[in-house]
Coordinates of C-alpha atoms and ligand atoms in Angstrom, one line a residue:
X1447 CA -6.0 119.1 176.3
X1448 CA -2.6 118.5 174.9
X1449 CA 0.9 119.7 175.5
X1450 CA 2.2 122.9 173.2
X1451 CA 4.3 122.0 170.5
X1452 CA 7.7 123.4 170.5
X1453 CA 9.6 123.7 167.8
X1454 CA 13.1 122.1 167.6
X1455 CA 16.3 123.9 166.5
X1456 CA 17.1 123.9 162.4
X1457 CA 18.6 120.5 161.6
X1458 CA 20.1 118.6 159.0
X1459 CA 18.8 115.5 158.6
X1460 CA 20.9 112.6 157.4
X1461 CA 18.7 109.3 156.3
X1462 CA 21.1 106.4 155.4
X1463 CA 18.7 103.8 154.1
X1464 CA 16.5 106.5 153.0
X1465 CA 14.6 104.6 150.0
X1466 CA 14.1 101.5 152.5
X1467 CA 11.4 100.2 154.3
X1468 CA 11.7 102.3 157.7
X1469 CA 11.6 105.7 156.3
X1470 CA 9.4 104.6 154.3
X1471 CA 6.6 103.4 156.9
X1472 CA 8.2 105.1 160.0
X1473 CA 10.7 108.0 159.4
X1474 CA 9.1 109.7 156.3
X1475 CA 5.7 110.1 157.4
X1476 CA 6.6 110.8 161.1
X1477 CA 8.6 113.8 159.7
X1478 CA 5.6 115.2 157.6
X1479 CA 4.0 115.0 160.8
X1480 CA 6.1 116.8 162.7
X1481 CA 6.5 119.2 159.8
X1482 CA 2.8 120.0 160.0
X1483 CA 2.2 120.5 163.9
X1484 CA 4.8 122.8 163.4
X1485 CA 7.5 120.9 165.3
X1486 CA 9.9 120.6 162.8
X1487 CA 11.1 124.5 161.6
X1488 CA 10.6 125.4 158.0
X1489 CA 14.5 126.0 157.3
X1490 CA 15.0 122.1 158.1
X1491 CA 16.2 119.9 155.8
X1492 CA 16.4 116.2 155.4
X1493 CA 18.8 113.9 153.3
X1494 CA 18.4 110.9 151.9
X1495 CA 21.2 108.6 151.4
X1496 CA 21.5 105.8 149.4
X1497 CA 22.6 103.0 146.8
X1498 CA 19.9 104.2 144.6
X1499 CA 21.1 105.8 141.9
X1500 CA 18.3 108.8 141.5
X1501 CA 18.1 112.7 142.0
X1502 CA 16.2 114.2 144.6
X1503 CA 12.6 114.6 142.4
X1504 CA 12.7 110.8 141.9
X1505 CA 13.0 110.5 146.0
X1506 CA 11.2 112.9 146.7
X1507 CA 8.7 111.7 144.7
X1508 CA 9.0 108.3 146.9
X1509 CA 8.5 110.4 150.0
X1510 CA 5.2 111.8 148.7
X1511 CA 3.7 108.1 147.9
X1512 CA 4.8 106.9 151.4
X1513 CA 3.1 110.3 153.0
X1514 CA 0.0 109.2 150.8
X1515 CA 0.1 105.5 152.4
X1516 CA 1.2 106.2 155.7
X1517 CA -0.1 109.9 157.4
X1518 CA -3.7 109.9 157.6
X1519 CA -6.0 111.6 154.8
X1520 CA -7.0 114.2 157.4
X1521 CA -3.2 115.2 158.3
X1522 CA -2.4 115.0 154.4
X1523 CA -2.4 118.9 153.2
X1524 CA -1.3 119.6 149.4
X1525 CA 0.4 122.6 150.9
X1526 CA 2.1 121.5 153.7
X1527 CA 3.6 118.2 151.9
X1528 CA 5.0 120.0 149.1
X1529 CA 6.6 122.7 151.3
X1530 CA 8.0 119.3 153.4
X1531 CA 9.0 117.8 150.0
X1532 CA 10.7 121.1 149.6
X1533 CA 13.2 120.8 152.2
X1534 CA 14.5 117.3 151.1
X1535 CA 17.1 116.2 149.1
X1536 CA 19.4 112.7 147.9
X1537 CA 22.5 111.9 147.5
X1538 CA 23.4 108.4 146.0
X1539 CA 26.2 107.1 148.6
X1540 CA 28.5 104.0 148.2
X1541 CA 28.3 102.7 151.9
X1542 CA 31.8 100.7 151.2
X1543 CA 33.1 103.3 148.9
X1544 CA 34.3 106.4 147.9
X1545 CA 31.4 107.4 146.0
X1546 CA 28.7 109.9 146.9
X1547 CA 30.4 111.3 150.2
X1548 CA 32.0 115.0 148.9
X1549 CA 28.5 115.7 147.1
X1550 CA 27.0 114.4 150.5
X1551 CA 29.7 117.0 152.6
X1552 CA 28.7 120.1 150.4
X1553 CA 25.0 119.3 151.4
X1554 CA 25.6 120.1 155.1
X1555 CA 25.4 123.2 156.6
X1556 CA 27.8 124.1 159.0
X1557 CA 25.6 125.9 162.0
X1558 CA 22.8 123.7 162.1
X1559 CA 22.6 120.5 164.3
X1560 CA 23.5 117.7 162.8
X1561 CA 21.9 113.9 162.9
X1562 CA 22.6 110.5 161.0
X1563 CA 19.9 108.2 161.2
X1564 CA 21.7 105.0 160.4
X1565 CA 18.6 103.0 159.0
X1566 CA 20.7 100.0 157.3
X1567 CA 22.1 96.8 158.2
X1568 CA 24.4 97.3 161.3
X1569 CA 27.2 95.6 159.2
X1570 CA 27.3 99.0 157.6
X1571 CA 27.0 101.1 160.8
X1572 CA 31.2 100.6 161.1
X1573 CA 31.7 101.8 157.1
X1574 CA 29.1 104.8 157.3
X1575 CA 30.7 106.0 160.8
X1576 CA 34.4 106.0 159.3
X1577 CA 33.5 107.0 156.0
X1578 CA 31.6 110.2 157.9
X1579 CA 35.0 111.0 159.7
X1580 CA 37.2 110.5 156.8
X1581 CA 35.4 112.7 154.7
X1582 CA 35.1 115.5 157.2
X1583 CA 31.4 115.2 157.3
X1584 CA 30.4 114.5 161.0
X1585 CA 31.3 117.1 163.2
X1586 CA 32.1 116.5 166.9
X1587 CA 28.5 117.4 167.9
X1588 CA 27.2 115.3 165.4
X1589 CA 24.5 112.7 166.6
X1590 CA 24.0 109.3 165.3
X1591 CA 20.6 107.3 165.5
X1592 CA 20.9 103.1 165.2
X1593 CA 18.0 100.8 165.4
X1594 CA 17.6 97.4 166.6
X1595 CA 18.5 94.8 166.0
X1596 CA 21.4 96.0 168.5
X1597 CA 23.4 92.2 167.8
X1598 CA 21.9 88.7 168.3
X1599 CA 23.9 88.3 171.5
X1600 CA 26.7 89.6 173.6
X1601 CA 29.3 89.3 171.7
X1602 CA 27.5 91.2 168.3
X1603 CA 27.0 94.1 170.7
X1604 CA 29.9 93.9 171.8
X1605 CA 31.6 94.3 168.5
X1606 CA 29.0 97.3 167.3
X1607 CA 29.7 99.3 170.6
X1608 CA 33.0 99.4 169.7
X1609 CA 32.6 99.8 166.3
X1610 CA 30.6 102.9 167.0
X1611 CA 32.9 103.8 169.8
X1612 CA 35.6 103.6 167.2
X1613 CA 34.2 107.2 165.9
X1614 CA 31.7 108.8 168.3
X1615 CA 31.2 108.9 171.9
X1616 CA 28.6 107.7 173.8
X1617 CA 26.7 111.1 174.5
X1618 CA 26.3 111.0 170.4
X1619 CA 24.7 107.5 169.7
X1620 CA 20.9 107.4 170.2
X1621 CA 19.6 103.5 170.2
X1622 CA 16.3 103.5 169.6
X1623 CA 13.7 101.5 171.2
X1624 CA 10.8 102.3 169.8
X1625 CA 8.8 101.1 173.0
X1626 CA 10.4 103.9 175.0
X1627 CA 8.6 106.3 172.8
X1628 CA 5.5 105.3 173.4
X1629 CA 3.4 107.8 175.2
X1630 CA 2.3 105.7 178.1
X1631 CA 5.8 104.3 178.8
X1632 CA 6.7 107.9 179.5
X1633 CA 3.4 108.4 181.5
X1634 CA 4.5 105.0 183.5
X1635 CA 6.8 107.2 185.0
X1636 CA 4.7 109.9 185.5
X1637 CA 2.2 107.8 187.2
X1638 CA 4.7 106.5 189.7
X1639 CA 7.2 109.0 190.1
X1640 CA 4.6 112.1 190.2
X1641 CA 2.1 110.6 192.5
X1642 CA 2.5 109.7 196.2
X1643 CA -0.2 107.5 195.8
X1644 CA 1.8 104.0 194.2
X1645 CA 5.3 104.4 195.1
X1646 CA 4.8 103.3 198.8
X1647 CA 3.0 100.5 197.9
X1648 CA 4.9 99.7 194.6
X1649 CA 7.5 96.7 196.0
X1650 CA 6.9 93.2 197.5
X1651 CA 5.3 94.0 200.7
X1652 CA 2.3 95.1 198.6
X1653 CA 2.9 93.8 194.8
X1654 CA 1.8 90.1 194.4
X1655 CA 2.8 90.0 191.3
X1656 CA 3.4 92.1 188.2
X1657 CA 2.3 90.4 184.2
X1658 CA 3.5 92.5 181.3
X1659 CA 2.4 91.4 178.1
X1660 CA 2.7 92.4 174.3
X1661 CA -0.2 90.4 172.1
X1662 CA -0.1 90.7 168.6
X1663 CA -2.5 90.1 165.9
X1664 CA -0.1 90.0 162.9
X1665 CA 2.4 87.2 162.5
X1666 CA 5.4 87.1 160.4
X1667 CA 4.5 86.8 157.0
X1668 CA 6.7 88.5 154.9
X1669 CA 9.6 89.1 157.2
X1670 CA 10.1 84.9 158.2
X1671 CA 13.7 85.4 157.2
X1672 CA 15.1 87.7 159.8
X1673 CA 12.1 86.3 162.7
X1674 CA 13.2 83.0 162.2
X1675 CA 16.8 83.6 163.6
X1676 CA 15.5 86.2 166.0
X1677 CA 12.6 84.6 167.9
X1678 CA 10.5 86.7 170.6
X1679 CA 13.2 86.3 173.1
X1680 CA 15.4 88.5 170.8
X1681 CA 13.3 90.6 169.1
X1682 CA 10.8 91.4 171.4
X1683 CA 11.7 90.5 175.3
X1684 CA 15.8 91.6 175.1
X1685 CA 14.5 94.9 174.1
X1686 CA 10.7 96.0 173.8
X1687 CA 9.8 94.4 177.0
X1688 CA 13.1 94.4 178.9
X1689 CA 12.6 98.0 178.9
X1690 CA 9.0 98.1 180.1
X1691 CA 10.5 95.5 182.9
X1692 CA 12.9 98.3 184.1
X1693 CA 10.5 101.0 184.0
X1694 CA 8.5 99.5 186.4
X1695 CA 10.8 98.0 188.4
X1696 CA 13.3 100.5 189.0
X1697 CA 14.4 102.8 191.9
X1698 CA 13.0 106.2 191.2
X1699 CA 15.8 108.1 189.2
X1700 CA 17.0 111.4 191.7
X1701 CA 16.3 113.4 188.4
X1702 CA 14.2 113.1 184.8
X1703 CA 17.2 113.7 183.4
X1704 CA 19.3 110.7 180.8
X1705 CA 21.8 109.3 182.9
X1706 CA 20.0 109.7 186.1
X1707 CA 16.9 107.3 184.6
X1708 CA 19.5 105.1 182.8
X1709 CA 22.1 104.1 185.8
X1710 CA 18.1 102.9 187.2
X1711 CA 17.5 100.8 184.4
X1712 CA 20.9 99.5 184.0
X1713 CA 20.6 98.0 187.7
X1714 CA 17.1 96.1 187.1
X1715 CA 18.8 94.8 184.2
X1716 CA 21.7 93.0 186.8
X1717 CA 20.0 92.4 189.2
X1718 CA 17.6 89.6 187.3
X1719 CA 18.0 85.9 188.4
X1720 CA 18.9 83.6 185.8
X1721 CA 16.1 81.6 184.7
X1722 CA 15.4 77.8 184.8
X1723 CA 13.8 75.7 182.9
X1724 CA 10.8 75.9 184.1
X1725 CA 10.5 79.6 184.0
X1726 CA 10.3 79.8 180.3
X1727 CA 7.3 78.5 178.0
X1728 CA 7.9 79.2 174.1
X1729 CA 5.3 78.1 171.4
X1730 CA 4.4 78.5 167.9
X1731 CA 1.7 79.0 166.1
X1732 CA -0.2 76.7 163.9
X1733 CA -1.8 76.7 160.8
X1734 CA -5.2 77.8 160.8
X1735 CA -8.3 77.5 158.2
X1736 CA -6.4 79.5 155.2
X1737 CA -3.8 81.2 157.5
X1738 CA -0.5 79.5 157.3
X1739 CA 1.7 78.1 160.6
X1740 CA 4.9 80.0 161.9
X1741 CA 6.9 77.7 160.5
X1742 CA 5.2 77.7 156.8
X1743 CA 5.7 81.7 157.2
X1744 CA 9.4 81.5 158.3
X1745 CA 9.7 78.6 155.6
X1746 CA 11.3 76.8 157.6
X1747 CA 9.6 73.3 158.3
X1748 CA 11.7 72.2 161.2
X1749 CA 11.9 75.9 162.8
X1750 CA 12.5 75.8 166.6
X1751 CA 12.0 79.7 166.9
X1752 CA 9.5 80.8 169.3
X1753 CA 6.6 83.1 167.8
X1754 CA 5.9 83.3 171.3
X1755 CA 7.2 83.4 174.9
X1756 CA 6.2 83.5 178.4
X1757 CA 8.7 84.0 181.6
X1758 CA 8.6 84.3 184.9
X1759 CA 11.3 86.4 186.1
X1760 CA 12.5 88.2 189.5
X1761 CA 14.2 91.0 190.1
X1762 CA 17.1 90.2 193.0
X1763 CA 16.5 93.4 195.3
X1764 CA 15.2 94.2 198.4
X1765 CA 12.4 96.1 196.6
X1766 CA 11.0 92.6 194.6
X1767 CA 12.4 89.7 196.8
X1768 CA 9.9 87.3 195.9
X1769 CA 7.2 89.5 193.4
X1770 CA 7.5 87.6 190.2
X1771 CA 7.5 89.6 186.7
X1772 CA 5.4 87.7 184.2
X1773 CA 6.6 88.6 181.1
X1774 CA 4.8 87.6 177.7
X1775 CA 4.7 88.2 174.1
X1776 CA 3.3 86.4 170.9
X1777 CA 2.1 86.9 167.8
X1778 CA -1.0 85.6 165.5
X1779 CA -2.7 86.0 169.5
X1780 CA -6.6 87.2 170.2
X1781 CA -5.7 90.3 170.4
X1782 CA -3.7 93.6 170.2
X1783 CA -2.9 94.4 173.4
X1784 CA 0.8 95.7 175.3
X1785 CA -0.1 96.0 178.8
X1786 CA 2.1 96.4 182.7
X1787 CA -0.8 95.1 184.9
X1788 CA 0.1 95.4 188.9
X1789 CA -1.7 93.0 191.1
X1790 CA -1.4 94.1 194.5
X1791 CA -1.9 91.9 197.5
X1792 CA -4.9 91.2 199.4
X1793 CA -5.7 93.4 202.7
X1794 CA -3.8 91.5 205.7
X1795 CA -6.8 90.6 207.2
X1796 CA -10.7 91.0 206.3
X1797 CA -13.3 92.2 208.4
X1798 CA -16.1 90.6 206.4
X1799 CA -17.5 87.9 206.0
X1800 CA -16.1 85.0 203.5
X1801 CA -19.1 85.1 201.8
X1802 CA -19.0 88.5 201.3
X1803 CA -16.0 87.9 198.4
X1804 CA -12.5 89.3 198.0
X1805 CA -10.4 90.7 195.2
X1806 CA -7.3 92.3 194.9
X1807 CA -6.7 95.6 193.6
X1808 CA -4.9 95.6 190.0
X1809 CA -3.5 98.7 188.1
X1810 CA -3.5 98.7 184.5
X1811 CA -0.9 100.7 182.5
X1812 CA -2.7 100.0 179.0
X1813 CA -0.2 101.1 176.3
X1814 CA -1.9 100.5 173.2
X1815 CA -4.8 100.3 172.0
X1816 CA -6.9 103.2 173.9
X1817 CA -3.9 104.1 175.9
X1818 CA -4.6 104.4 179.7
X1819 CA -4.6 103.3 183.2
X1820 CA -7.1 101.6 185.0
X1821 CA -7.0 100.9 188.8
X1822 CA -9.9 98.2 190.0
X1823 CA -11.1 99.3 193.7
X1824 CA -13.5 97.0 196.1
X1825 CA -16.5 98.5 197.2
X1826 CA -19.8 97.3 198.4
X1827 CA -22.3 95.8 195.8
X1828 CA -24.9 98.5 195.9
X1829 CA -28.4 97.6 196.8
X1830 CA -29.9 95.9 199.5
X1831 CA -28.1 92.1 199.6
X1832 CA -26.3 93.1 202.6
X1833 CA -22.4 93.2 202.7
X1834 CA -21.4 92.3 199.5
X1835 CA -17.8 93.1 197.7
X1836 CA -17.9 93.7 194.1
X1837 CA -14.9 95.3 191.8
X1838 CA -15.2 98.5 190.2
X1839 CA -12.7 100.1 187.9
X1840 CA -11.6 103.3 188.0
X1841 CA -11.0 103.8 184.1
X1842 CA -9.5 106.4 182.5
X1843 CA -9.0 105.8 179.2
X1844 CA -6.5 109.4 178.3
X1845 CA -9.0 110.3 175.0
X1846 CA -12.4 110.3 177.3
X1847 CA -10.2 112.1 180.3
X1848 CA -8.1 114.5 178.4
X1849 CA -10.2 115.1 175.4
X1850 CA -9.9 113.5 171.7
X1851 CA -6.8 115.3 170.9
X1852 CA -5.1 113.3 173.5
X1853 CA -5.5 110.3 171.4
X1854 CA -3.6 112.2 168.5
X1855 CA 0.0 111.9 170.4
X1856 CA 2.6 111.8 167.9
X1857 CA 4.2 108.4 167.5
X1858 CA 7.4 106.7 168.8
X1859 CA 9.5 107.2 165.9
X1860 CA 8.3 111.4 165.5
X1861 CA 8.9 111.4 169.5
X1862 CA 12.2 109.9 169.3
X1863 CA 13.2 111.9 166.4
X1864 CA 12.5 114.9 168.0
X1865 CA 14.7 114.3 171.1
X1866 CA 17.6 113.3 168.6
X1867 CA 17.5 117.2 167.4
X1868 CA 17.0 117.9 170.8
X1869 CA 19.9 116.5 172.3
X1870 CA 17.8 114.6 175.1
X1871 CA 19.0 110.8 175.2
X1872 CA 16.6 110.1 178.1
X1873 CA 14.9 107.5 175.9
X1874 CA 17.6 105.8 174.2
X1875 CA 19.8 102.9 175.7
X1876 CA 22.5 103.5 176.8
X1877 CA 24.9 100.9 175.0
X1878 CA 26.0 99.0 178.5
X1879 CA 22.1 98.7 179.1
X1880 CA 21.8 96.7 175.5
X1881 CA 25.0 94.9 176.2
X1882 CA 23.6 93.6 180.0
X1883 CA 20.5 92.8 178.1
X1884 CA 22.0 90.7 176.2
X1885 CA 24.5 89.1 179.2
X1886 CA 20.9 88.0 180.8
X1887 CA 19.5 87.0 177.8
X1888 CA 22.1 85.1 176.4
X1889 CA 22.9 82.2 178.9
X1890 CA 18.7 81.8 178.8
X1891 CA 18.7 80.7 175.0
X1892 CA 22.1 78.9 175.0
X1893 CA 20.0 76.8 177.8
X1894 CA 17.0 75.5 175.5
X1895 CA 19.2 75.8 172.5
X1896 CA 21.2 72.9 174.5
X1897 CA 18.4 70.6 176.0
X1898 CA 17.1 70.8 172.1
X1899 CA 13.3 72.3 173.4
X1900 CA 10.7 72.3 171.2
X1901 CA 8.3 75.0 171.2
X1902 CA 5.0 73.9 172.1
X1903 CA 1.9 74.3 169.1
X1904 CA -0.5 76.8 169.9
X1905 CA -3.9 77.7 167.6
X1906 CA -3.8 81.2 166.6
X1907 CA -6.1 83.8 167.6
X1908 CA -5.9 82.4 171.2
X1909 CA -3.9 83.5 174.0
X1910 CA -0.4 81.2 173.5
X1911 CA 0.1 77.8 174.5
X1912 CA -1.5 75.9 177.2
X1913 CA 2.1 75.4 179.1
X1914 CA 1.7 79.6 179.8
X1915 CA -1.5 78.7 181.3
X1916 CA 0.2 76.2 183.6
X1917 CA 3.3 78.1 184.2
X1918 CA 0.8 80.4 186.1
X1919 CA -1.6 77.6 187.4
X1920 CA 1.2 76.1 189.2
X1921 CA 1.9 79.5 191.4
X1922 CA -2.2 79.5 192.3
X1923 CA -2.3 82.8 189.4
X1924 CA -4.0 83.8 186.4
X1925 CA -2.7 85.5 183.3
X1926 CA -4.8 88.4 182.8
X1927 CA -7.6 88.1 179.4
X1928 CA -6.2 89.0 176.4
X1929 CA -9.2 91.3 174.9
X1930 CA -9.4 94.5 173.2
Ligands
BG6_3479 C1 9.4 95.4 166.4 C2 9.5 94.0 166.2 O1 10.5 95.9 167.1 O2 8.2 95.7 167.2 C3 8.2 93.5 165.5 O3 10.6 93.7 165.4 C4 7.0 93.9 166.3 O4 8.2 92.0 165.4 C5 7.0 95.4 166.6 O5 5.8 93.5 165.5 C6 5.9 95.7 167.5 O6 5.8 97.1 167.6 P1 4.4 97.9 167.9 O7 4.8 99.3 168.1 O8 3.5 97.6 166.8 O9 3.9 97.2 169.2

């Protein structure tokens, strides 16, 4: 059982960056797919734009190789990609000059809705957006999509917020976070704002604590360079799991609507504490057998970037006085696993005996892999040993519950992309959300930056350093198993 697929409006399509690494993996393929649900109407059309000096068979012929490594051999149809290679074309653009940007006018249509996917450095993001209003290109309903990294800090997004602001407003710029895609962050607020069952017992009478964490398998060979000046904190927590922190924590939005669900965010966001010293644990990974260390993949020998992190955090509200978040992320870790795992409190008082055990319940959002939640409930051990408490969980993983086709959901990027044509900015940030991000985040590095902390050494394939293990030991908790 899955949704109907509606088709979007007819679009125009701008790709700057179009022969890079994004479209290639990302944008590309997620369009074939969207192209062969049906999603995407036949009179579409998509543009690439670039330094490449090519016509449109040689990028088109790109786009067919990155279909063929990207979009499974079950969704790859011989028919359907060439009528999708069919409504693309290229236009070789000087970014910082003059070149490229009539032939790139006369592409556009004038009725169609119209989107600029800015997939480039953001020191271009100021030349594209003039260069699209000096040349008459970008109408005033014209919508422009940015990636992260949204800046390194508060001043950097700052200075592309007003760049941007320079030429569009705000209702036209679509950030994306591809975490905010993701089909169970959407169905995180389903579960607690179309359910009666959680939201009375989802603050800090009831919620011991809450542990959100994003393992990763990989670790950063190839793309050292850029990790190495980025760390977790900035390329995973300020973003990626700053926004699955305000999802869960926030006050139900009065509407599903973007401004409504954003003003909600936005206020999680100010209302963290700043963190001490102690509320942080970073590490890095080490060399293992034939697999090489952080700091041999960042090649950088005296690297102090974190490859992972691990925070407590708390949300200054009435709602979460005194539920800590537990927030962490690594790579090179035991496993793939994102998860928002709610450990409620224990019953005020127990009727049975002490030897009869006790466990909280604990809700599980699982976002990937085998999306789904799982909520563990008490009952009695069955069989005759008396009164005895055992857990069960109450699994339900979406494929077994909603059939296989529930497991074919189209990915963040084809999600996101699809609410661009549509107009709907509920899962974008808004740019004063990236900008408070980075206000909290900010003074948090500046701190270990200054007392010179060195991450600590951690083996790979485990579950991070032990100093995460104490972090939690100290407040009588346990980080949850990282397993598949
Ligand atoms: C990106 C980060 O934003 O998200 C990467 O830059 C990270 O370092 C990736 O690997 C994780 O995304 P996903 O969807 O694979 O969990």
């Amino acid at each position: 059982m899955v949704s109907r697929v509606i088709p979007v409006d007819p679009f125009d399509l701008v790709i700057f960056g179009g022969t890079g690494d994004l479209a290639r993996r990302k944008i590309l393929p997620g369009l074939y797919r969207r192209f062969r649900d049906g999603q995407m109407p036949p009179d579409a059309r998509i543009i690439g734009a670039a330094r490449t000096d090519q016509d449109s068979a040689a990028w088109r012929l790109f786009v067919g190789e990155a279909i063929d490594e990207f979009v499974a051999e079950n969704a790859r149809e011989p028919e359907l990609i060439a009528a999708f290679l069919g409504r693309l074309s290229y236009v070789t653009v000087d970014a910082k000059g003059e070149g490229g940007w009539s032939a790139l006018k006369a592409e556009m249509r004038p009725d169609t809705v119209q989107a600029f996917y800015f997939s480039v450095a953001p020191s271009l993001f100021g030349d594209l957006a003039e260069r699209l209003h000096s040349f008459e290109i970008a109408r005033s309903d014209a919508r422009i999509v940015v990636e992260k990294p949204f800046g390194r800090d508060l001043e950097t997004a700052q200075a592309l917020n007003a760049t941007l602001a320079e030429h569009f407003d705000e209702h036209q710029i679509y950030r994306i976070d591809h975490y905010l895609g993701k089909e169970t962050v959407q169905n995180l607020m389903a579960i607690r704002f179309a359910n009666i069952l959680f939201e009375p017992l989802w603050n800090a009478q009831y919620v011991d604590h809450v542990q959100i964490t994003v393992a990763e398998e990989v670790g950063v060979g190839g793309r050292g360079g850029y990790y190495d000046q980025s760390g977790a904190m900035r390329d995973m927590v300020q973003n990626h799991l700053m926004q699955l922190l305000c999802l869960t924590a926030m006050e139900p939005p009065s509407r599903y609507e973007p401004d409504s669900v954003r003003d909600e965010k936005l206020k999680v966001i100010r209302a963290l504490q700043p963190l001490k010293g102690d509320d942080v644990v970073r590490g890095q990974y080490k060399a293992s057998g034939d697999l090489p260390s952080y700091r041999d993949d960042a090649e950088n020998a005296s690297s102090l970037t974190e490859s992972f992190i691990a925070m407590r955090v708390h949300v200054a509200n009435w709602r979460w006085n005194g539920t800590p978040f537990y927030l962490r992320t690594g790579k090179r870790m035991k496993a793939r696993l994102s998860e928002i795992v709610i450990h409620f409190k224990e019953p005020p008082h127990s009727i049975f005996d002490e030897d009869a055990g006790s466990r909280p319940n604990v809700l599980s959002i699982r976002l990937q892999p085998d999306e789904g939640i799982d909520l563990s409930v008490t009952i009695k051990e069955p069989g005759p040993g008396g009164m005895r408490l055992v857990d069960v969980p109450l699994d339900m993983t979406f494929a077994d519950a909603l059939g296989p086709e529930a497991a074919d959901v189209p990915d963040a990027y084809e999600r996101l992309i699809m609410d661009v044509i549509r107009g709907n900015q509920t899962l974008f940030m808004r740019g004063d959300e990236v900008e408070a991000a980075w206000a909290w985040t900010d003074p948090i590095i500046e701190a270990w930056t200054k007392r010179g902390d060195k991450p600590a050494q951690y083996d790979q394939s485990s579950a991070g350093p032990e100093e995460a293990m104490m972090m939690m030991h100290k407040d009588g908790r346990r980080w949850r198993e990282i397993s598949k």
